GROMACS .gro file of C-alpha atoms in nm:
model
  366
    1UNK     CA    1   2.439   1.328  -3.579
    2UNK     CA    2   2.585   1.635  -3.478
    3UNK     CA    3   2.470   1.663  -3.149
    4UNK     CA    4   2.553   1.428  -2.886
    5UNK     CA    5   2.218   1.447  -2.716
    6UNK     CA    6   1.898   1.446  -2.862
    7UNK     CA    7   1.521   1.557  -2.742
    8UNK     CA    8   1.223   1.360  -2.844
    9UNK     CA    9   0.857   1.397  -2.877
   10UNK     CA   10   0.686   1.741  -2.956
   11UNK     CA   11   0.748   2.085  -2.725
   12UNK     CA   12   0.448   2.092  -2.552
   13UNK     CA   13   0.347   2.473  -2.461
   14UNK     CA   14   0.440   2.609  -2.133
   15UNK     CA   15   0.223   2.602  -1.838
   16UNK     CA   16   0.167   2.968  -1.780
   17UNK     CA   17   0.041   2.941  -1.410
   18UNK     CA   18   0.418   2.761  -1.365
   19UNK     CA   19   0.441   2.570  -1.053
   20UNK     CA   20   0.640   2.785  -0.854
   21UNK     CA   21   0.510   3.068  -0.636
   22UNK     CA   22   0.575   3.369  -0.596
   23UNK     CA   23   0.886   3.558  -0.417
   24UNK     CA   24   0.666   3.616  -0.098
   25UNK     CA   25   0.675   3.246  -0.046
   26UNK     CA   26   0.989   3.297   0.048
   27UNK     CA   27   1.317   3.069  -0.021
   28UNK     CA   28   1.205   2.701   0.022
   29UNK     CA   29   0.829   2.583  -0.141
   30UNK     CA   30   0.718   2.211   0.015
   31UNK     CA   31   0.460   2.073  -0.217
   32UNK     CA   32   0.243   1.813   0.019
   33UNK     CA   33   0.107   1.516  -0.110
   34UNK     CA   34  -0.162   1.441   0.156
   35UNK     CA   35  -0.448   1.169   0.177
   36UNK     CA   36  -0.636   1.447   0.012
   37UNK     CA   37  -0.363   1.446  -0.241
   38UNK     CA   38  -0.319   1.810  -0.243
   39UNK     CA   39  -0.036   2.057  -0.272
   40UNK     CA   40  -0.014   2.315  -0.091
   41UNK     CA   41   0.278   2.640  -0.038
   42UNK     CA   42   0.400   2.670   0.276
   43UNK     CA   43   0.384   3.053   0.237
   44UNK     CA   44   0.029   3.021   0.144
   45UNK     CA   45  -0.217   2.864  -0.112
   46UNK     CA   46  -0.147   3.092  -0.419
   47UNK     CA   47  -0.150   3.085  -0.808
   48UNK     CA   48  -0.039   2.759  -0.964
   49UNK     CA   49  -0.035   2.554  -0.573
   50UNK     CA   50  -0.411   2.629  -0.536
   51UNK     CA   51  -0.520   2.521  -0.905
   52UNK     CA   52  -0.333   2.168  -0.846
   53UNK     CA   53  -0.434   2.105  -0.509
   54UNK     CA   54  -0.804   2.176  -0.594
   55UNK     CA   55  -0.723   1.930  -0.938
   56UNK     CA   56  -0.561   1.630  -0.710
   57UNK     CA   57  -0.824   1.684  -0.421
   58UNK     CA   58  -1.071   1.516  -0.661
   59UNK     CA   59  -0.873   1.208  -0.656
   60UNK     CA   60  -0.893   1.187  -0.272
   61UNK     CA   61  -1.189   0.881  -0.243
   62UNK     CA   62  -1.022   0.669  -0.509
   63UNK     CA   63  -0.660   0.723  -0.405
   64UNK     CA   64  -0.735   0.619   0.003
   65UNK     CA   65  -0.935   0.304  -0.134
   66UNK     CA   66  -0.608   0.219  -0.345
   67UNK     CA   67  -0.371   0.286  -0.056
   68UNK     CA   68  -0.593   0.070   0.164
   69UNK     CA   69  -0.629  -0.221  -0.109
   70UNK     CA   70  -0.273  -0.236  -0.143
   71UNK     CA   71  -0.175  -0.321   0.158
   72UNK     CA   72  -0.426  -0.603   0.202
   73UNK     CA   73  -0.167  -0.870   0.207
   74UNK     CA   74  -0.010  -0.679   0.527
   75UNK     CA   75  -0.333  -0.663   0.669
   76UNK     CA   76  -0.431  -1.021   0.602
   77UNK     CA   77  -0.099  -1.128   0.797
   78UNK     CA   78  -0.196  -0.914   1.046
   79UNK     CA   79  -0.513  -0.993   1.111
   80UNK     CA   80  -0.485  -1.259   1.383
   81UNK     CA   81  -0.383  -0.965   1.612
   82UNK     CA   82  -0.808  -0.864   1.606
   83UNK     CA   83  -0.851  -1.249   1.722
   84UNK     CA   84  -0.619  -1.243   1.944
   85UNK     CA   85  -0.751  -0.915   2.098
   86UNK     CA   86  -1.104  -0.995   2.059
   87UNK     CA   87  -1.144  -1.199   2.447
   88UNK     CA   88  -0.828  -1.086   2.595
   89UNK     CA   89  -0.814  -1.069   2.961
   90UNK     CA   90  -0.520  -1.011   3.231
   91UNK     CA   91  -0.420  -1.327   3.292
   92UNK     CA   92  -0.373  -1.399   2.933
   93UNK     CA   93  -0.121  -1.091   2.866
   94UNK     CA   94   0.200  -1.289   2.835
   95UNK     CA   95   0.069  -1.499   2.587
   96UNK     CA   96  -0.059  -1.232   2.374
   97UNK     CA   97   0.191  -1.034   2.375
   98UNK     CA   98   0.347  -1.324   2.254
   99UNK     CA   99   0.166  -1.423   2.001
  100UNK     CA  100   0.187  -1.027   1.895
  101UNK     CA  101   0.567  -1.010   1.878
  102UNK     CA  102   0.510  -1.322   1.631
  103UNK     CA  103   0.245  -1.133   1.391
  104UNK     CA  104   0.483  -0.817   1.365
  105UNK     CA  105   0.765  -0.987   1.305
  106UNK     CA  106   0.657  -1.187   1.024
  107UNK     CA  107   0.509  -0.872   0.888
  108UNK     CA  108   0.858  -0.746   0.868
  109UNK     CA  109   0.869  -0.470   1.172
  110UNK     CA  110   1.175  -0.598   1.251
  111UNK     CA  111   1.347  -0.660   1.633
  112UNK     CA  112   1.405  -0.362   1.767
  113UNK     CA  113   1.072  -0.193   1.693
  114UNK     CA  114   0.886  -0.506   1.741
  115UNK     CA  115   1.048  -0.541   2.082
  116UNK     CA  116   1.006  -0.146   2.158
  117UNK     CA  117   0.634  -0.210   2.082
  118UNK     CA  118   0.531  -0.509   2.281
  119UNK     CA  119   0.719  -0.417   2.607
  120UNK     CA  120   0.553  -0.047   2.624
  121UNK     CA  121   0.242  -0.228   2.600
  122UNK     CA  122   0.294  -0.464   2.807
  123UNK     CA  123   0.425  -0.177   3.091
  124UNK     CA  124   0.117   0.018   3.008
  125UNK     CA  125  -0.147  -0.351   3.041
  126UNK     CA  126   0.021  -0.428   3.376
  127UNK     CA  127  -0.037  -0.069   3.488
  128UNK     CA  128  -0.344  -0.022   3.466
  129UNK     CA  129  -0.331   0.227   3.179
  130UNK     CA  130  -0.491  -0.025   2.910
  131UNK     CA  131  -0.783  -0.248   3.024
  132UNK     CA  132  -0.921  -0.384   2.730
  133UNK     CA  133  -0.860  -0.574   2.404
  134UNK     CA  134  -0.947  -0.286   2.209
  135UNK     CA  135  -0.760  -0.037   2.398
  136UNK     CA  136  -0.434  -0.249   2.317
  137UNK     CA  137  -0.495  -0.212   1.991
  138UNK     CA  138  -0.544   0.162   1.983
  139UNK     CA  139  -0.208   0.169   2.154
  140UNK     CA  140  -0.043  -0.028   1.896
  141UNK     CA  141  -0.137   0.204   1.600
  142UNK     CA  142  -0.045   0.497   1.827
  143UNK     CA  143   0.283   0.376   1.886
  144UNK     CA  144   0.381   0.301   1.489
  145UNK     CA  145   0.201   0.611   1.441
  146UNK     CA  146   0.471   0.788   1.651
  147UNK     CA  147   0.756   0.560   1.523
  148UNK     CA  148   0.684   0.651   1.160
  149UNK     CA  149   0.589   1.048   1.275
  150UNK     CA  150   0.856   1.147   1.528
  151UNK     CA  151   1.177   1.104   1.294
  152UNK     CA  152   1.091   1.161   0.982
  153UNK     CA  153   0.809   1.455   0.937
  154UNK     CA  154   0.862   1.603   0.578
  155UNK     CA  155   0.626   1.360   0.402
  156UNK     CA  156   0.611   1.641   0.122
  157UNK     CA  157   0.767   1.692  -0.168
  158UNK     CA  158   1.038   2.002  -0.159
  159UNK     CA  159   1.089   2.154  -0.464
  160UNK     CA  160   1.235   2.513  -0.417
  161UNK     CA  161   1.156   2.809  -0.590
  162UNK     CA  162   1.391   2.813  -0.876
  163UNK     CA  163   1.287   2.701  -1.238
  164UNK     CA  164   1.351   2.395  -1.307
  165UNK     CA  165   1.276   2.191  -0.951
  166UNK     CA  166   1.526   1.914  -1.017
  167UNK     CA  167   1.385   1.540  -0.876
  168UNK     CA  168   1.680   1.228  -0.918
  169UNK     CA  169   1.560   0.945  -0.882
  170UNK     CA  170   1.814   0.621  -0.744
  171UNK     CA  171   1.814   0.269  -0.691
  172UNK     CA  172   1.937  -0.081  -0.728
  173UNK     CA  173   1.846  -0.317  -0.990
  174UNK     CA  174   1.513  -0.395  -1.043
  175UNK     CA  175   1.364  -0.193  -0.787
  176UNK     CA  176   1.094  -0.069  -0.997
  177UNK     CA  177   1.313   0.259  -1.068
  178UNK     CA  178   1.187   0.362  -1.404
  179UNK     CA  179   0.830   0.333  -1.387
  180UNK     CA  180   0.801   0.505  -1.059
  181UNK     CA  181   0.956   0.830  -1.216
  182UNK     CA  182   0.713   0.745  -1.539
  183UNK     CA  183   0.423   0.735  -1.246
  184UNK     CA  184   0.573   1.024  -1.062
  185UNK     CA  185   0.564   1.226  -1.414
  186UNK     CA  186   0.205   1.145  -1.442
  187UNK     CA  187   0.086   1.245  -1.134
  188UNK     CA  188   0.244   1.559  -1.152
  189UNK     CA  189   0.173   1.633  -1.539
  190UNK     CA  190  -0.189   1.572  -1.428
  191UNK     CA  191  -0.193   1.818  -1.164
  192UNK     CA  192  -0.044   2.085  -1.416
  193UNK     CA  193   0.314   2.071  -1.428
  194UNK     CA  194   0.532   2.078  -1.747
  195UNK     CA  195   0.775   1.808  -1.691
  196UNK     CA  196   1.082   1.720  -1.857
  197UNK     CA  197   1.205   1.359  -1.844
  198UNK     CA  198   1.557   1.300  -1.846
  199UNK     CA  199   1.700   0.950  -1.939
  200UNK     CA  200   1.986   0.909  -1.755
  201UNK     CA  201   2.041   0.541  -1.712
  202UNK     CA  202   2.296   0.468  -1.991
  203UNK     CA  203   2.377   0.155  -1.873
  204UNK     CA  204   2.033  -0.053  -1.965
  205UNK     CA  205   1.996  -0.148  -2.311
  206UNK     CA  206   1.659  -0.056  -2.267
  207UNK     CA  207   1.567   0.182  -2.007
  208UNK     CA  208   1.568   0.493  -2.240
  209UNK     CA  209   1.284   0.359  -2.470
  210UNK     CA  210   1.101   0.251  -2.162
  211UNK     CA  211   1.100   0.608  -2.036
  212UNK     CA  212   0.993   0.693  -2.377
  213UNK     CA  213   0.742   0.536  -2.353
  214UNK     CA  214   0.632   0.673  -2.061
  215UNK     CA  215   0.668   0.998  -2.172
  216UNK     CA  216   0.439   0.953  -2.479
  217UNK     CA  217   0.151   0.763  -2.221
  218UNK     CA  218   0.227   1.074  -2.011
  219UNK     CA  219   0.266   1.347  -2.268
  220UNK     CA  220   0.600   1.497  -2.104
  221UNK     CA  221   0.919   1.575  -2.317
  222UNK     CA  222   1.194   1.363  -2.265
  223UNK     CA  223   1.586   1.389  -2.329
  224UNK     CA  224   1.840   1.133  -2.423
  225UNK     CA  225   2.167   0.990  -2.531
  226UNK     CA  226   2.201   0.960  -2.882
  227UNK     CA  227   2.528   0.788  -2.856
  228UNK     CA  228   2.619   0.484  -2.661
  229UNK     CA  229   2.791   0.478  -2.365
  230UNK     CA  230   2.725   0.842  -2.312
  231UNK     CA  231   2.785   0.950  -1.945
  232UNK     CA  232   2.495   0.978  -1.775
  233UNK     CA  233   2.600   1.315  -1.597
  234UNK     CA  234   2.577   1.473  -1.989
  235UNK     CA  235   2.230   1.369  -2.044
  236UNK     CA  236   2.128   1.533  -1.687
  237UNK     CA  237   2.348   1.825  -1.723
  238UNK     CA  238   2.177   1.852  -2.068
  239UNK     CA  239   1.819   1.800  -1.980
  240UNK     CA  240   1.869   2.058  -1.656
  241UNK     CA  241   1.971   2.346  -1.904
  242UNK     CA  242   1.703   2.270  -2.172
  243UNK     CA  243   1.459   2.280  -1.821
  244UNK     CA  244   1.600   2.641  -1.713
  245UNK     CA  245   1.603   2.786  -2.074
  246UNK     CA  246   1.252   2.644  -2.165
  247UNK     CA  247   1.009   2.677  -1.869
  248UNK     CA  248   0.999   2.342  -1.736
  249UNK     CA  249   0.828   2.320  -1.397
  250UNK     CA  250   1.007   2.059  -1.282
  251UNK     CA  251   1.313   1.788  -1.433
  252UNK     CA  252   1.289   1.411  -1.372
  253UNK     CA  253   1.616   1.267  -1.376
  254UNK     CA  254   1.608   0.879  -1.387
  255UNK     CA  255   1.953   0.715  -1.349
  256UNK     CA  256   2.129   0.340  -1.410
  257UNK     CA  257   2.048   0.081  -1.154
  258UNK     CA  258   2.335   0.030  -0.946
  259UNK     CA  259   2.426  -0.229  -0.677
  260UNK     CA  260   2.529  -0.034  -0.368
  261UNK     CA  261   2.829  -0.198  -0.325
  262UNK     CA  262   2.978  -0.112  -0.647
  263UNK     CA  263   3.191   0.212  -0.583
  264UNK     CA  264   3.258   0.382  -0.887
  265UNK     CA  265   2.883   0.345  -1.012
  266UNK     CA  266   2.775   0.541  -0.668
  267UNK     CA  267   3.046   0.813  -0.716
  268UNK     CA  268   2.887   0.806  -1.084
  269UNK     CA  269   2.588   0.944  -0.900
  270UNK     CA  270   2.800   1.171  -0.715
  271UNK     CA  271   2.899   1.352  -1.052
  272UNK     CA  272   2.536   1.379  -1.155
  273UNK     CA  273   2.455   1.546  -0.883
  274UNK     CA  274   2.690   1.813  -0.914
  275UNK     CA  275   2.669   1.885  -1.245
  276UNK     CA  276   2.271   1.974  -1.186
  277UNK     CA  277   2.386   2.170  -0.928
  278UNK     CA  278   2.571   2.385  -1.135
  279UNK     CA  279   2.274   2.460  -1.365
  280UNK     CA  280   2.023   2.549  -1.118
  281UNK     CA  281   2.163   2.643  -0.767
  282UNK     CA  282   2.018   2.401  -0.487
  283UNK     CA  283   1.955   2.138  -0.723
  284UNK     CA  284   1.854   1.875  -0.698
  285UNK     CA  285   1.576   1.917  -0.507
  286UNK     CA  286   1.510   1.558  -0.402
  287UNK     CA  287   1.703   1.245  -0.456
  288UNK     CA  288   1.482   0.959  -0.406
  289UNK     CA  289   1.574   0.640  -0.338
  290UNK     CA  290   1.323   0.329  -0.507
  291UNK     CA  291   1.360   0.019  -0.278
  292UNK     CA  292   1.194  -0.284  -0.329
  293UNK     CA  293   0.917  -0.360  -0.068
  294UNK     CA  294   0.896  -0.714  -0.098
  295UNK     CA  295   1.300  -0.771  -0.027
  296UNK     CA  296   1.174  -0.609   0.332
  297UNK     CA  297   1.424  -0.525   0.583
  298UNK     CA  298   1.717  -0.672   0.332
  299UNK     CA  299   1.663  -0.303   0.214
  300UNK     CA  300   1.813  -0.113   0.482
  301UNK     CA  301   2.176  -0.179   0.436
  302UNK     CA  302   2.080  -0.028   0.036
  303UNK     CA  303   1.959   0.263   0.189
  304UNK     CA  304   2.230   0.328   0.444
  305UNK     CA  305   2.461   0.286   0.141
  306UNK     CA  306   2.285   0.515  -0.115
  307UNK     CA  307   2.241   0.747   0.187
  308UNK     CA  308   2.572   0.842   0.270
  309UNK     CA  309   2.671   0.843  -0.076
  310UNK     CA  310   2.417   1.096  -0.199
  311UNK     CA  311   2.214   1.185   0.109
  312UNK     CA  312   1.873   1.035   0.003
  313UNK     CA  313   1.565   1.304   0.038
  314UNK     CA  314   1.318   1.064   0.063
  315UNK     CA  315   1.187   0.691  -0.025
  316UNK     CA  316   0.931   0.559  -0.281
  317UNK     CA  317   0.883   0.205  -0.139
  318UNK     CA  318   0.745   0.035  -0.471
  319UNK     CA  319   0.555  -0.356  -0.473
  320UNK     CA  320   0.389  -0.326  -0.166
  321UNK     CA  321   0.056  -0.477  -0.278
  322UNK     CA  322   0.260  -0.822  -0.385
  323UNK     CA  323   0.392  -0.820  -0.042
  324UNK     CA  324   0.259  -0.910   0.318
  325UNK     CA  325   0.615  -0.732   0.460
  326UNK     CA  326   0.440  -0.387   0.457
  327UNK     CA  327   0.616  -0.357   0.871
  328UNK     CA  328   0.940  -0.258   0.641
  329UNK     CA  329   0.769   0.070   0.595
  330UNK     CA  330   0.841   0.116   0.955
  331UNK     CA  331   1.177  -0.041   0.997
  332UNK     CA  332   1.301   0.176   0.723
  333UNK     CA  333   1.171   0.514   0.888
  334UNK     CA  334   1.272   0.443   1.225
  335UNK     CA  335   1.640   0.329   1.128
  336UNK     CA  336   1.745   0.559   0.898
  337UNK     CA  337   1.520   0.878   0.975
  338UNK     CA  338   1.407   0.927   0.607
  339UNK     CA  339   1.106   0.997   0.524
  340UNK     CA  340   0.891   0.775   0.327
  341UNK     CA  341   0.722   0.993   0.013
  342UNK     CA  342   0.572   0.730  -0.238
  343UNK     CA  343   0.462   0.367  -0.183
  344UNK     CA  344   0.388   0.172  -0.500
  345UNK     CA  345   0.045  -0.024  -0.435
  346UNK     CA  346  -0.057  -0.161  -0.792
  347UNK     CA  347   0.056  -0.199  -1.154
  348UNK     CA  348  -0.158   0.104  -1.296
  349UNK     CA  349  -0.020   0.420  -1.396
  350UNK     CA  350  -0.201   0.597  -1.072
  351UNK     CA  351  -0.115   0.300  -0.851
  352UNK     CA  352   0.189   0.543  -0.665
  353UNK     CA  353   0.040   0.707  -0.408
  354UNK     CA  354   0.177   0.982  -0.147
  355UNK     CA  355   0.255   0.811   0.169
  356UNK     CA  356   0.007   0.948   0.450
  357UNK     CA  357   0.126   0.741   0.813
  358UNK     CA  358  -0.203   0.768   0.950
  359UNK     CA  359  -0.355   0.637   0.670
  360UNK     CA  360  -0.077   0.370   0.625
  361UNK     CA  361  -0.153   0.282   0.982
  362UNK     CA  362  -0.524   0.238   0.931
  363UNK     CA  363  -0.490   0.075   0.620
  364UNK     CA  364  -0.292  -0.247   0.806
  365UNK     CA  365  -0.442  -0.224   1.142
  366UNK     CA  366  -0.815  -0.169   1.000
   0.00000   0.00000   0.00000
């Protein structure tokens, strides 16, 4: 083979709308995933941003019913805080509290938020500022509401204005790395986008025909090593220029699974990074970072890690629905100030949905 690099699967013809707006939307485009699962310019609704919002709005109904399914076994751990609520009185607040502290902390809130949570509320009870069972618990969602809100506000996607919008997505082992980007792909094919997979996890025996198969069950071109052994940084470097020269909307770059403590496989992801960069100027636009959900707050030392190797954009928190630790959601936020963009909720292909707080919020504290 004379090339070193190979694309599969037939050129599919170019979205004409493209996904980018025009120059009056000015230098930075945020594409919001909202409970309404639309996308919207931050300029203003125009050309290609209107058609896919109005496209993904009509997924709203079905999408909050799967974000509130999947966190069922949250809520289900959770649910003794309604009983315990339910004949509160004053002289009982101690032991409530108590017994609250307990039902976060098993859900995986972790210390220092738990502890942040229950003595505000129990200042505010012993104040006279909350008075009844149910006004406790309307404090309690306010105050994760604000924990999840006040650090970390860009929810949204942020994907420029240059041709190709480059996404790389990171993580350890296992994580559910590879089928989030083939999930991610789908989601965004559907709404309009021409997508370009790019298989850059070289390490994995199999990880390339698993992406190709996810780009045939999503219809997206994908490109990969021929050889073995080939440096991931080629394939991305590759895939980038075939993006810019051929229309692509946007470049999903999927890379090896990597332990965080292993240094030269994180400075790996250092090169990849800058060889993008040097394709398409701000790129990549995101680095996302695939964590495990039901490993809970044993995440946050990977994230710190892949964080201040690469300076993670945002989190897709994937396995939530096998997992009554859904509090890590919070933990996560709250520590590290990144935002939280994609929680995985179910096995299907439409089963990763944009992470909403509010709805998050209502889906565990019903």
């Amino acid at each position: 083979m004379a090339s070193m690099l190979s694309s599969r699967l037939p050129h599919l013809p170019s979205n004409k709308s493209g996904i980018f707006p025009p120059s009056n939307c000015g230098s930075t485009a945020l594409v919001h995933f909202t409970s309404k699962t639309r996308f919207k310019c931050s300029a203003g609704q125009t050309g290609f941003f209107t058609k896919l919002g109005r496209l993904l709005k009509e997924k709203a109904k079905s999408d909050v019913e799967k974000l509130f399914s999947g966190f069922s076994k949250t809520r289900d751990n959770l649910a003794v805080i309604d009983e315990l609520l339910l004949y509160w009185n004053l002289s009982d607040t101690d032991r409530v509290l108590d017994e609250l502290e307990e039902a976060l902390l098993v859900a995986d809130f972790g210390p220092k938020i738990t502890i942040k949570i229950v003595e505000s509320l129990r200042e505010d009870i012993y104040a006279g500022e909350i008075k009844s069972g149910s006004e406790i618990k309307s404090a309690l969602k306010k105050s994760i509401l604000d924990l999840l809100t006040s650090k970390a506000l860009n929810t949204e996607l942020r994907l420029g204005f240059r041709k190709p919008a480059v996404i790389m997505i990171v993580g350890v082992n296992g994580g559910g790395k590879t089928t989030s980007l083939g999930k991610l792909a789908n989601r965004l094919k559907r709404g309009g986008a021409k997508i370009l997979l790019a298989a850059g996890d070289t390490f994995r025996a199999a990880a390339s025909d698993q992406l190709e198969i996810w780009a045939e069950r999503t219809g997206c071109e994908i490109v990969v090593a021929e050889k073995e052994k080939a440096k991931a940084s080629s394939v991305l470097l590759q895939a980038v220029k075939r993006g810019k020269e051929e229309g692509f909307d946007i470049v999903l770059c999927d890379t090896s699974g990597r332990l965080h403590t292993n240094y030269s496989l994180m400075e790996e992801l250092v090169a990849c990074k800058k060889v993008v960069s040097k394709v398409v100027n701000g790129a990549p636009n995101e680095i996302l970072l695939v964590l495990d959900g039901t490993t809970g707050l044993n995440m946050l030392p990977q994230a710190r890690e892949f964080n201040d190797v690469v300076g993670v954009t945002g989190l897709i928190l994937t396995k939530l629905d096998g997992s009554a630790r859904g509090g890590c959601v919070v933990s996560v936020v709250d520590e590290l100030g990144i935002p939280v963009k994609f929680v995985g909720v179910g096995e299907g292909v439409d089963d990763l949905q944009p992470f909403n707080a509010e709805e998050f919020v209502n889906a565990i504290f019903p």
